[in-house]
Amino acid sequence: MDRLSKIGEGRSVRPQTAADGVTAILREAIATGTLAPGAALRQDELAKEFGVSRMPVRDALRYLEAEGLVAIHPTRGAVVAAMNATDISELYALRELLEVEALRLSMQKQNPDSLRHAASVLEQLDRETDVGRWGQLNREFHVALYRDCGNRRLLDLIEAQHAASDRYVRIVLSNLDYRERSQDEHRAMLFSCMQGDEKAAVGHLTRHFRDACAALLDYMTSRAR
Amino acid sequence: MDRLSKIGEGRSVRPQTAADGVTAILREAIATGTLAPGAALRQDELAKEFGVSRMPVRDALRYLEAEGLVAIHPTRGAVVAAMNATDISELYALRELLEVEALRLSMQKQNPDSLRHAASVLEQLDRETDVGRWGQLNREFHVALYRDCGNRRLLDLIEAQHAASDRYVRIVLSNLDYRERSQDEHRAMLFSCMQGDEKAAVGHLTRHFRDACAALLDYMTSRAR
DNA sequence: ATCTGTATACTCGTATACAAGAATACGAAT
DNA sequence: ATTCGTATTCTTGTATACGAGTATACAGAT
């Protein structure tokens, strides 16, 4: 048997390659805004900065392009993807569509483990003070509610959209008022899920997205001049 | 002004790079089944075959990985993504979710140009005899119905899922019976769209997906032994 | 005979080097 | 002064070279 026929097996335990490291650092830098939207990403420059050659940097840029965080223009270079009102509306409309469906499917499975985990993440979110962790925990909470939906492809897509909206999420979450409201909505969602009240849960989730989207659009227009 | 601040402008007119060419050839080979699911994709081998170095091949593999057509395992190589019943179910459930939403949104815009284009593609499909073009025209018809949905991100996602299901679509479309049924459903969809009957259009589209999915699952189980 | 350990071969990841294309800057002509 | 053309510089795309990790094969031990 050919040695390569086994490649597809096993979990995707990515050995930590240089490109992965660069990807992670760049992703974080983009999420935090250290690399602002529109900023040019020169291969040479980044390579020197990270102490690697341009090859891993190229790979990293391709990964981030797939995630929608950077835009690559062949022979011209890469830039951090733009942030604008249109993108926000589209992104949140899409997330609502995907996540409402995933929530519905998951609730039919009734897995208490997932809800327990969601509850634990929710508490961590209350205690967490580090801005950087909020986005991550927020994602973890949402995914915990969906993970029993039984559609891996759907879950992957949801995670991808989360990565794309991470930049936005951090903005709204740095607002204390919004943070409290968000947590209220999270608690309401979790409660409805535990009760098995699908309609209520979906309602809370929908409102959650609409709220976040509205807060972001407000923020964008307010500082757009 | 820095020269790079202009990178993001203009349409994404990708200059035909070697990597793009390799990507296109590989994508087609995977779609037609020339490269069967599970087949190993050696960088050296492909590079020699296409008369380029391994670098463009690497890039191509990354693109195809993002499209879900190949699975890359670092330090172990890449293989053509597997085709199985689970994947089919997930993929079609996802497409149904995305495309029904896009259709709904598009129909609210009422753009007769799109429908005219869809009708023209439909006629081409009737006349087309080349198997390779069916998948492409099929995609064009569907996208024509959705393109006014006003959410670019949603459209991109739909196109991505189409690319992933191209392999499957070609299988069901090579069955004459199914082809006729599919065209009937297409015509029914278009008719409902022209009438502005959203409920009926969505019904036809949903049935279209369920039919295709069922036909595929039948096919898979029948020849899986 | 099966299993384990070591050696070998193969493939990928990364680095360096070269070539080609794009944008800017400069100069000449109108 | 403005506009067009050319040259230079910068950046990316591609090729080649090297190093590291993984899997297979073979040999020895249990």
Short mmCIF file of C-alpha atoms (C1' of nucleotides) in Angstrom, two decimals:
data_model
loop_
_atom_site.label_atom_id
_atom_site.label_comp_id
_atom_site.label_asym_id
_atom_site.label_seq_id
_atom_site.Cartn_x
_atom_site.Cartn_y
_atom_site.Cartn_z
CA MET A 1 0.00 0.00 0.00
CA ASP A 2 1.29 3.40 -0.89
CA ARG A 3 2.40 5.47 2.04
CA LEU A 4 0.33 8.42 0.96
CA SER A 5 -3.01 6.74 0.99
CA LYS A 6 -2.95 7.21 4.73
CA ILE A 7 -2.49 10.93 4.64
CA GLY A 8 -6.13 11.76 5.13
CA GLU A 9 -6.43 9.87 8.37
CA GLY A 10 -6.18 11.07 11.93
CA ARG A 11 -7.12 14.40 13.39
CA SER A 12 -5.74 17.54 11.88
CA VAL A 13 -2.88 17.84 14.34
CA ARG A 14 -0.97 20.56 12.57
CA PRO A 15 2.68 20.43 13.51
CA GLN A 16 3.60 23.94 14.52
CA THR A 17 5.16 25.19 11.32
CA ALA A 18 6.70 28.61 10.89
CA ALA A 19 3.89 29.66 8.60
CA ASP A 20 1.34 28.78 11.29
CA GLY A 21 3.16 30.94 13.78
CA VAL A 22 3.25 33.88 11.42
CA THR A 23 -0.42 33.36 10.65
CA ALA A 24 -1.35 33.42 14.32
CA ILE A 25 0.64 36.56 15.02
CA LEU A 26 -0.74 38.39 12.01
CA ARG A 27 -4.27 37.30 12.79
CA GLU A 28 -3.97 38.64 16.29
CA ALA A 29 -2.41 41.88 15.07
CA ILE A 30 -5.28 42.37 12.67
CA ALA A 31 -7.89 41.53 15.29
CA THR A 32 -6.50 44.02 17.78
CA GLY A 33 -6.13 46.71 15.18
CA THR A 34 -2.36 46.91 15.48
CA LEU A 35 -2.50 46.33 11.77
CA ALA A 36 -5.18 48.72 10.64
CA PRO A 37 -7.51 48.04 7.73
CA GLY A 38 -5.85 48.99 4.49
CA ALA A 39 -2.33 48.61 5.86
CA ALA A 40 0.10 47.15 3.36
CA LEU A 41 1.61 43.78 4.20
CA ARG A 42 5.03 43.54 2.57
CA GLN A 43 6.46 40.08 2.43
CA ASP A 44 10.05 41.24 2.89
CA GLU A 45 9.19 43.46 5.78
CA LEU A 46 7.19 40.85 7.65
CA ALA A 47 9.81 38.19 6.97
CA LYS A 48 12.52 40.33 8.49
CA GLU A 49 10.31 41.22 11.42
CA PHE A 50 9.58 37.58 12.24
CA GLY A 51 13.06 36.34 11.44
CA VAL A 52 11.94 33.98 8.70
CA SER A 53 12.09 34.00 4.94
CA ARG A 54 9.33 35.24 2.68
CA MET A 55 7.96 31.75 2.03
CA PRO A 56 6.23 31.19 5.37
CA VAL A 57 4.95 34.75 5.16
CA ARG A 58 3.44 34.05 1.77
CA ASP A 59 1.76 30.97 3.16
CA ALA A 60 0.42 32.94 6.10
CA LEU A 61 -1.00 35.61 3.82
CA ARG A 62 -2.80 32.95 1.81
CA TYR A 63 -4.36 31.52 4.95
CA LEU A 64 -5.49 34.93 6.07
CA GLU A 65 -6.86 35.65 2.63
CA ALA A 66 -8.98 32.50 2.89
CA GLU A 67 -10.24 33.78 6.25
CA GLY A 68 -11.13 37.08 4.65
CA LEU A 69 -8.78 39.09 6.83
CA VAL A 70 -6.43 40.22 4.07
CA ALA A 71 -6.90 40.96 0.40
CA ILE A 72 -4.19 39.76 -1.95
CA HIS A 73 -3.65 41.43 -5.29
CA PRO A 74 -1.25 39.36 -7.37
CA THR A 75 2.01 41.11 -8.26
CA ARG A 76 0.83 44.07 -6.21
CA GLY A 77 0.80 42.82 -2.69
CA ALA A 78 -1.52 42.28 0.21
CA VAL A 79 -3.42 44.64 2.48
CA VAL A 80 -5.43 44.20 5.63
CA ALA A 81 -9.07 43.84 4.56
CA ALA A 82 -11.17 46.94 4.86
CA MET A 83 -13.74 47.51 7.58
CA ASN A 84 -16.89 49.30 6.56
CA ALA A 85 -20.58 49.48 7.20
CA THR A 86 -21.47 47.33 4.20
CA ASP A 87 -19.17 44.57 5.34
CA ILE A 88 -20.60 44.70 8.84
CA SER A 89 -24.17 44.41 7.63
CA GLU A 90 -23.35 41.55 5.31
CA LEU A 91 -21.31 39.73 7.89
CA TYR A 92 -23.91 39.93 10.61
CA ALA A 93 -26.75 39.00 8.29
CA LEU A 94 -24.74 35.96 7.30
CA ARG A 95 -23.86 35.02 10.84
CA GLU A 96 -27.50 35.27 11.84
CA LEU A 97 -28.48 32.94 9.03
CA LEU A 98 -25.80 30.37 9.81
CA GLU A 99 -25.93 30.44 13.57
CA VAL A 100 -29.68 30.43 13.92
CA GLU A 101 -29.77 27.31 11.79
CA ALA A 102 -26.96 25.70 13.78
CA LEU A 103 -28.68 26.56 17.04
CA ARG A 104 -31.94 25.01 15.85
CA LEU A 105 -30.21 21.82 14.78
CA SER A 106 -28.19 21.59 17.98
CA MET A 107 -31.18 22.07 20.24
CA GLN A 108 -32.84 19.05 18.71
CA LYS A 109 -29.92 16.96 19.95
CA GLN A 110 -30.28 18.07 23.55
CA ASN A 111 -26.73 17.55 24.76
CA PRO A 112 -26.40 18.79 28.35
CA ASP A 113 -22.59 18.65 28.23
CA SER A 114 -22.48 21.42 25.66
CA LEU A 115 -24.76 23.62 27.71
CA ARG A 116 -22.70 23.02 30.83
CA HIS A 117 -19.63 24.09 28.93
CA ALA A 118 -21.41 27.15 27.60
CA ALA A 119 -22.40 28.07 31.15
CA SER A 120 -18.84 27.75 32.35
CA VAL A 121 -17.56 29.95 29.54
CA LEU A 122 -20.23 32.48 30.38
CA GLU A 123 -18.94 32.75 33.93
CA GLN A 124 -15.40 33.15 32.72
CA LEU A 125 -16.58 35.97 30.51
CA ASP A 126 -18.01 37.73 33.54
CA ARG A 127 -14.72 37.54 35.36
CA GLU A 128 -12.39 38.17 32.45
CA THR A 129 -10.73 41.55 32.33
CA ASP A 130 -8.31 41.04 29.46
CA VAL A 131 -9.76 42.52 26.28
CA GLY A 132 -7.97 40.05 24.10
CA ARG A 133 -9.69 37.06 25.70
CA TRP A 134 -13.21 38.42 25.32
CA GLY A 135 -13.41 37.76 21.62
CA GLN A 136 -12.07 34.27 22.12
CA LEU A 137 -14.43 33.40 24.97
CA ASN A 138 -17.32 34.96 23.13
CA ARG A 139 -16.64 32.67 20.21
CA GLU A 140 -16.29 29.68 22.48
CA PHE A 141 -19.65 30.36 24.08
CA HIS A 142 -21.42 30.59 20.76
CA VAL A 143 -19.78 27.53 19.32
CA ALA A 144 -20.66 25.55 22.44
CA LEU A 145 -24.31 26.18 21.68
CA TYR A 146 -23.97 24.99 18.10
CA ARG A 147 -21.53 22.16 18.25
CA ASP A 148 -24.12 19.40 18.31
CA CYS A 149 -25.73 20.58 15.09
CA GLY A 150 -24.33 17.56 13.29
CA ASN A 151 -23.02 19.49 10.31
CA ARG A 152 -19.27 19.92 10.42
CA ARG A 153 -19.18 22.01 7.31
CA LEU A 154 -21.68 24.42 8.80
CA LEU A 155 -19.64 24.65 11.98
CA ASP A 156 -16.46 25.35 10.04
CA LEU A 157 -18.19 28.12 8.18
CA ILE A 158 -19.45 29.63 11.41
CA GLU A 159 -15.96 29.58 12.86
CA ALA A 160 -14.64 31.24 9.74
CA GLN A 161 -17.19 34.03 10.02
CA HIS A 162 -16.28 34.46 13.66
CA ALA A 163 -12.65 34.93 12.68
CA ALA A 164 -13.75 37.56 10.20
CA SER A 165 -15.88 39.39 12.74
CA ASP A 166 -13.37 39.17 15.56
CA ARG A 167 -12.10 42.64 14.76
CA TYR A 168 -15.59 44.03 15.04
CA VAL A 169 -16.50 42.07 18.14
CA ARG A 170 -13.58 43.52 20.04
CA ILE A 171 -14.76 46.99 19.26
CA VAL A 172 -18.24 46.54 20.65
CA LEU A 173 -17.03 44.51 23.60
CA SER A 174 -14.66 47.24 24.72
CA ASN A 175 -17.77 49.29 25.42
CA LEU A 176 -18.87 48.48 28.97
CA ASP A 177 -22.55 49.18 28.38
CA TYR A 178 -22.62 46.89 25.43
CA ARG A 179 -20.71 44.21 27.30
CA GLU A 180 -23.37 44.01 30.00
CA ARG A 181 -26.16 43.91 27.49
CA SER A 182 -24.34 41.22 25.56
CA GLN A 183 -23.94 39.10 28.66
CA ASP A 184 -27.62 39.53 29.48
CA GLU A 185 -28.48 38.26 26.03
CA HIS A 186 -26.06 35.37 26.42
CA ARG A 187 -27.68 34.38 29.69
CA ALA A 188 -31.13 34.58 28.16
CA MET A 189 -30.02 32.40 25.27
CA LEU A 190 -28.51 29.81 27.54
CA PHE A 191 -31.59 29.77 29.74
CA SER A 192 -33.87 29.19 26.76
CA CYS A 193 -31.60 26.45 25.52
CA MET A 194 -31.69 24.69 28.86
CA GLN A 195 -35.46 24.94 28.83
CA GLY A 196 -35.51 23.56 25.33
CA ASP A 197 -37.49 26.57 24.15
CA GLU A 198 -36.27 26.79 20.58
CA LYS A 199 -38.36 29.74 19.57
CA ALA A 200 -37.20 31.85 22.51
CA ALA A 201 -33.58 30.84 22.02
CA VAL A 202 -33.65 31.77 18.36
CA GLY A 203 -35.31 35.04 19.26
CA HIS A 204 -32.58 35.91 21.75
CA LEU A 205 -29.84 34.95 19.30
CA THR A 206 -31.39 37.04 16.56
CA ARG A 207 -31.70 40.02 18.83
CA HIS A 208 -28.12 39.47 19.93
CA PHE A 209 -26.92 39.85 16.36
CA ARG A 210 -29.15 42.78 15.55
CA ASP A 211 -27.95 44.56 18.68
CA ALA A 212 -24.30 43.97 17.91
CA CYS A 213 -24.73 45.03 14.33
CA ALA A 214 -26.56 48.19 15.27
CA ALA A 215 -23.95 49.06 17.91
CA LEU A 216 -21.20 48.61 15.37
CA LEU A 217 -22.89 50.66 12.68
CA ASP A 218 -23.42 53.40 15.25
CA TYR A 219 -19.80 53.27 16.19
CA MET A 220 -18.65 53.34 12.58
CA THR A 221 -20.78 56.28 11.55
CA SER A 222 -19.95 58.23 14.69
CA ARG A 223 -16.23 58.13 14.09
CA ALA A 224 -16.37 58.22 10.32
CA ARG A 225 -15.80 61.94 10.63
CA MET B 1 1.20 59.26 -0.52
CA ASP B 2 2.55 55.79 -0.18
CA ARG B 3 2.25 53.70 -3.27
CA LEU B 4 0.74 50.80 -1.41
CA SER B 5 -2.28 52.57 -0.10
CA LYS B 6 -3.77 52.07 -3.54
CA ILE B 7 -3.42 48.31 -3.53
CA GLY B 8 -6.95 47.61 -2.48
CA GLU B 9 -8.51 49.57 -5.30
CA GLY B 10 -9.85 48.34 -8.60
CA ARG B 11 -11.51 45.08 -9.43
CA SER B 12 -9.78 41.88 -8.58
CA VAL B 13 -8.27 41.39 -12.03
CA ARG B 14 -5.96 38.54 -11.25
CA PRO B 15 -3.06 38.51 -13.66
CA GLN B 16 -2.74 35.00 -14.93
CA THR B 17 -0.01 33.71 -12.68
CA ALA B 18 1.46 30.23 -12.91
CA ALA B 19 -0.16 29.29 -9.64
CA ASP B 20 -3.58 30.28 -11.00
CA GLY B 21 -3.06 28.08 -14.03
CA VAL B 22 -2.09 25.11 -11.90
CA THR B 23 -5.07 25.76 -9.64
CA ALA B 24 -7.48 25.76 -12.57
CA ILE B 25 -6.09 22.55 -14.03
CA LEU B 26 -6.13 20.75 -10.71
CA ARG B 27 -9.62 21.99 -9.91
CA GLU B 28 -10.89 20.66 -13.22
CA ALA B 29 -9.07 17.36 -12.76
CA ILE B 30 -10.66 16.94 -9.36
CA ALA B 31 -14.10 17.92 -10.64
CA THR B 32 -13.99 15.41 -13.47
CA GLY B 33 -12.66 12.67 -11.26
CA THR B 34 -9.39 12.34 -13.13
CA LEU B 35 -7.91 12.89 -9.72
CA ALA B 36 -9.96 10.57 -7.55
CA PRO B 37 -10.79 11.31 -3.91
CA GLY B 38 -7.93 10.24 -1.69
CA ALA B 39 -5.34 10.52 -4.45
CA ALA B 40 -2.00 11.84 -3.24
CA LEU B 41 -0.87 15.18 -4.61
CA ARG B 42 2.92 15.27 -4.60
CA GLN B 43 4.40 18.67 -5.06
CA ASP B 44 7.42 17.38 -6.99
CA GLU B 45 5.33 15.25 -9.26
CA LEU B 46 2.82 17.97 -10.11
CA ALA B 47 5.58 20.51 -10.61
CA LYS B 48 7.31 18.30 -13.14
CA GLU B 49 4.03 17.53 -14.85
CA PHE B 50 3.16 21.19 -15.30
CA GLY B 51 6.70 22.28 -16.06
CA VAL B 52 6.93 24.68 -13.12
CA SER B 53 8.66 24.62 -9.77
CA ARG B 54 7.08 23.45 -6.56
CA MET B 55 6.23 26.97 -5.39
CA PRO B 56 3.26 27.64 -7.69
CA VAL B 57 2.08 24.12 -6.95
CA ARG B 58 2.17 24.85 -3.24
CA ASP B 59 0.16 28.00 -3.79
CA ALA B 60 -2.35 26.10 -5.88
CA LEU B 61 -2.77 23.46 -3.20
CA ARG B 62 -3.46 26.17 -0.63
CA TYR B 63 -6.16 27.67 -2.83
CA LEU B 64 -7.76 24.31 -3.33
CA GLU B 65 -7.57 23.61 0.37
CA ALA B 66 -9.48 26.81 1.03
CA GLU B 67 -12.08 25.62 -1.47
CA GLY B 68 -12.32 22.34 0.37
CA LEU B 69 -11.19 20.28 -2.60
CA VAL B 70 -7.95 19.04 -1.09
CA ALA B 71 -6.84 18.26 2.44
CA ILE B 72 -3.34 19.31 3.39
CA HIS B 73 -1.47 17.62 6.21
CA PRO B 74 1.68 19.54 6.99
CA THR B 75 4.91 17.59 6.50
CA ARG B 76 2.86 14.71 5.13
CA GLY B 77 1.38 16.01 1.94
CA ALA B 78 -1.95 16.71 0.33
CA VAL B 79 -4.71 14.46 -0.93
CA VAL B 80 -7.86 15.03 -2.91
CA ALA B 81 -10.66 15.52 -0.41
CA ALA B 82 -12.83 12.50 0.22
CA MET B 83 -16.33 12.13 -1.12
CA ASN B 84 -18.82 10.46 1.14
CA ALA B 85 -22.45 10.43 2.14
CA THR B 86 -21.90 12.59 5.20
CA ASP B 87 -20.19 15.27 3.17
CA ILE B 88 -22.98 15.22 0.60
CA SER B 89 -25.69 15.62 3.22
CA GLU B 90 -23.85 18.43 4.95
CA LEU B 91 -23.03 20.20 1.74
CA TYR B 92 -26.56 20.12 0.38
CA ALA B 93 -28.11 21.12 3.68
CA LEU B 94 -25.76 24.08 3.71
CA ARG B 95 -26.44 25.03 0.12
CA GLU B 96 -30.15 24.89 0.78
CA LEU B 97 -29.78 27.24 3.71
CA LEU B 98 -27.60 29.72 1.85
CA GLU B 99 -29.31 29.69 -1.50
CA VAL B 100 -32.87 29.83 -0.23
CA GLU B 101 -31.93 32.94 1.72
CA ALA B 102 -30.18 34.47 -1.28
CA LEU B 103 -33.15 33.70 -3.50
CA ARG B 104 -35.54 35.34 -1.04
CA LEU B 105 -33.43 38.46 -0.84
CA SER B 106 -32.95 38.64 -4.59
CA MET B 107 -36.63 38.28 -5.35
CA GLN B 108 -37.38 41.34 -3.28
CA LYS B 109 -35.22 43.35 -5.66
CA GLN B 110 -37.13 42.26 -8.74
CA ASN B 111 -34.39 42.71 -11.34
CA PRO B 112 -35.67 41.49 -14.73
CA ASP B 113 -32.17 41.49 -16.25
CA SER B 114 -31.07 38.70 -13.95
CA LEU B 115 -34.08 36.61 -14.81
CA ARG B 116 -33.53 37.15 -18.52
CA HIS B 117 -29.97 35.97 -18.11
CA ALA B 118 -31.11 32.96 -16.13
CA ALA B 119 -33.54 32.09 -18.91
CA SER B 120 -30.83 32.31 -21.52
CA VAL B 121 -28.54 30.06 -19.50
CA LEU B 122 -31.41 27.62 -19.10
CA GLU B 123 -31.76 27.34 -22.87
CA GLN B 124 -28.04 26.82 -23.26
CA LEU B 125 -28.28 24.00 -20.76
CA ASP B 126 -30.92 22.32 -22.87
CA ARG B 127 -28.74 22.41 -25.94
CA GLU B 128 -25.40 21.71 -24.28
CA THR B 129 -23.98 18.25 -24.88
CA ASP B 130 -20.55 18.65 -23.32
CA VAL B 131 -20.55 17.19 -19.83
CA GLY B 132 -17.90 19.57 -18.59
CA ARG B 133 -20.04 22.62 -19.32
CA TRP B 134 -23.11 21.40 -17.47
CA GLY B 135 -21.69 22.02 -14.06
CA GLN B 136 -20.57 25.47 -15.09
CA LEU B 137 -23.88 26.44 -16.67
CA ASN B 138 -25.77 24.98 -13.77
CA ARG B 139 -23.84 27.21 -11.43
CA GLU B 140 -24.38 30.21 -13.67
CA PHE B 141 -28.13 29.66 -13.66
CA HIS B 142 -28.31 29.44 -9.92
CA VAL B 143 -26.11 32.45 -9.34
CA ALA B 144 -28.17 34.48 -11.80
CA LEU B 145 -31.17 33.98 -9.54
CA TYR B 146 -29.28 35.11 -6.46
CA ARG B 147 -27.05 37.87 -7.68
CA ASP B 148 -29.32 40.69 -6.62
CA CYS B 149 -29.44 39.54 -3.03
CA GLY B 150 -27.29 42.49 -2.02
CA ASN B 151 -24.90 40.51 0.12
CA ARG B 152 -21.59 39.93 -1.58
CA ARG B 153 -20.26 37.82 1.22
CA LEU B 154 -23.23 35.51 0.97
CA LEU B 155 -22.75 35.23 -2.79
CA ASP B 156 -19.07 34.41 -2.38
CA LEU B 157 -19.95 31.69 0.07
CA ILE B 158 -22.51 30.26 -2.31
CA GLU B 159 -19.96 30.20 -5.11
CA ALA B 160 -17.50 28.45 -2.83
CA GLN B 161 -20.01 25.77 -1.96
CA HIS B 162 -20.74 25.34 -5.64
CA ALA B 163 -17.07 24.73 -6.31
CA ALA B 164 -17.10 22.11 -3.58
CA SER B 165 -20.17 20.38 -4.95
CA ASP B 166 -19.08 20.53 -8.58
CA ARG B 167 -17.74 16.99 -8.37
CA TYR B 168 -21.08 15.75 -7.13
CA VAL B 169 -23.14 17.78 -9.56
CA ARG B 170 -21.35 16.24 -12.51
CA ILE B 171 -22.22 12.80 -11.29
CA VAL B 172 -25.95 13.39 -11.04
CA LEU B 173 -26.04 15.40 -14.26
CA SER B 174 -24.49 12.61 -16.27
CA ASN B 175 -27.66 10.66 -15.57
CA LEU B 176 -30.13 11.56 -18.31
CA ASP B 177 -33.23 11.00 -16.22
CA TYR B 178 -31.96 13.28 -13.54
CA ARG B 179 -30.95 15.89 -16.06
CA GLU B 180 -34.48 16.20 -17.35
CA ARG B 181 -35.93 16.36 -13.90
CA SER B 182 -33.38 18.98 -12.95
CA GLN B 183 -34.25 21.12 -15.94
CA ASP B 184 -37.94 20.81 -15.11
CA GLU B 185 -37.20 22.08 -11.63
CA HIS B 186 -35.08 24.89 -13.03
CA ARG B 187 -37.90 25.97 -15.31
CA ALA B 188 -40.38 25.85 -12.46
CA MET B 189 -38.07 27.97 -10.32
CA LEU B 190 -37.58 30.54 -13.03
CA PHE B 191 -41.30 30.69 -13.71
CA SER B 192 -42.10 31.31 -10.06
CA CYS B 193 -39.41 33.98 -9.91
CA MET B 194 -40.86 35.77 -12.91
CA GLN B 195 -44.26 35.65 -11.28
CA GLY B 196 -42.80 36.99 -8.10
CA ASP B 197 -44.17 34.04 -6.18
CA GLU B 198 -41.55 33.75 -3.47
CA LYS B 199 -43.12 30.85 -1.64
CA ALA B 200 -43.37 28.74 -4.78
CA ALA B 201 -39.84 29.63 -5.90
CA VAL B 202 -38.40 28.67 -2.55
CA GLY B 203 -40.40 25.45 -2.64
CA HIS B 204 -39.00 24.52 -6.02
CA LEU B 205 -35.46 25.36 -5.00
CA THR B 206 -35.76 23.32 -1.83
CA ARG B 207 -37.12 20.35 -3.74
CA HIS B 208 -34.33 20.80 -6.26
CA PHE B 209 -31.73 20.34 -3.55
CA ARG B 210 -33.49 17.47 -1.84
CA ASP B 211 -33.80 15.69 -5.17
CA ALA B 212 -30.16 16.15 -6.03
CA CYS B 213 -29.06 15.08 -2.58
CA ALA B 214 -31.25 12.00 -2.64
CA ALA B 215 -30.05 11.05 -6.12
CA LEU B 216 -26.45 11.39 -5.00
CA LEU B 217 -26.92 9.38 -1.85
CA ASP B 218 -28.60 6.68 -3.90
CA TYR B 219 -25.71 6.68 -6.30
CA MET B 220 -23.13 6.54 -3.52
CA THR B 221 -24.76 3.68 -1.63
CA SER B 222 -25.42 1.72 -4.81
CA ARG B 223 -21.80 1.65 -5.81
CA ALA B 224 -20.26 1.64 -2.35
CA ARG B 225 -21.26 -2.02 -2.08
"C1'" DA C 1 7.00 -15.55 13.90
"C1'" DT C 2 6.34 -11.14 15.79
"C1'" DC C 3 8.06 -7.09 17.47
"C1'" DT C 4 11.40 -3.43 18.11
"C1'" DG C 5 15.09 -0.45 16.82
"C1'" DT C 6 17.97 1.61 13.50
"C1'" DA C 7 19.10 3.14 8.95
"C1'" DT C 8 17.65 4.81 4.57
"C1'" DA C 9 14.92 7.15 1.35
"C1'" DC C 10 11.46 10.30 0.35
"C1'" DT C 11 8.70 14.42 0.88
"C1'" DC C 12 7.78 18.61 2.70
"C1'" DG C 13 9.08 23.21 4.87
"C1'" DT C 14 12.20 26.93 4.57
"C1'" DA C 15 15.95 29.76 2.78
"C1'" DT C 16 18.27 31.97 -0.82
"C1'" DA C 17 18.63 33.56 -5.60
"C1'" DC C 18 16.90 35.17 -9.83
"C1'" DA C 19 13.44 37.08 -13.10
"C1'" DA C 20 9.46 39.70 -14.28
"C1'" DG C 21 6.08 43.05 -13.54
"C1'" DA C 22 4.24 47.42 -11.42
"C1'" DA C 23 4.54 51.98 -9.61
"C1'" DT C 24 6.98 56.11 -9.18
"C1'" DA C 25 10.16 59.71 -10.58
"C1'" DC C 26 12.25 62.19 -13.78
"C1'" DG C 27 12.78 64.45 -18.12
"C1'" DA C 28 11.41 66.00 -22.61
"C1'" DA C 29 8.08 67.65 -25.73
"C1'" DT C 30 3.92 70.09 -26.66
"C1'" DA D 1 2.25 74.10 -17.03
"C1'" DT D 2 0.76 69.75 -18.40
"C1'" DT D 3 1.25 65.45 -20.44
"C1'" DC D 4 3.49 61.64 -22.25
"C1'" DG D 5 7.34 58.50 -22.40
"C1'" DT D 6 11.27 56.36 -20.35
"C1'" DA D 7 14.16 54.70 -16.77
"C1'" DT D 8 14.80 53.32 -12.12
"C1'" DT D 9 13.42 51.13 -8.06
"C1'" DC D 10 10.70 48.27 -5.46
"C1'" DT D 11 7.92 44.17 -4.82
"C1'" DT D 12 6.21 40.11 -6.02
"C1'" DG D 13 6.39 35.47 -8.55
"C1'" DT D 14 9.18 31.59 -9.55
"C1'" DA D 15 13.23 28.60 -9.43
"C1'" DT D 16 16.79 26.22 -7.09
"C1'" DA D 17 19.10 24.60 -2.86
"C1'" DC D 18 19.24 22.98 1.70
"C1'" DG D 19 17.61 21.07 6.08
"C1'" DA D 20 14.26 18.53 8.89
"C1'" DG D 21 10.81 15.34 9.74
"C1'" DT D 22 8.24 11.13 8.62
"C1'" DA D 23 7.50 6.62 6.82
"C1'" DT D 24 9.34 2.40 5.13
"C1'" DA D 25 12.64 -1.40 5.06
"C1'" DC D 26 15.68 -4.25 6.99
"C1'" DA D 27 18.03 -6.46 10.72
"C1'" DG D 28 18.26 -8.14 15.19
"C1'" DA D 29 16.13 -9.61 19.52
"C1'" DT D 30 12.50 -11.74 22.11
#
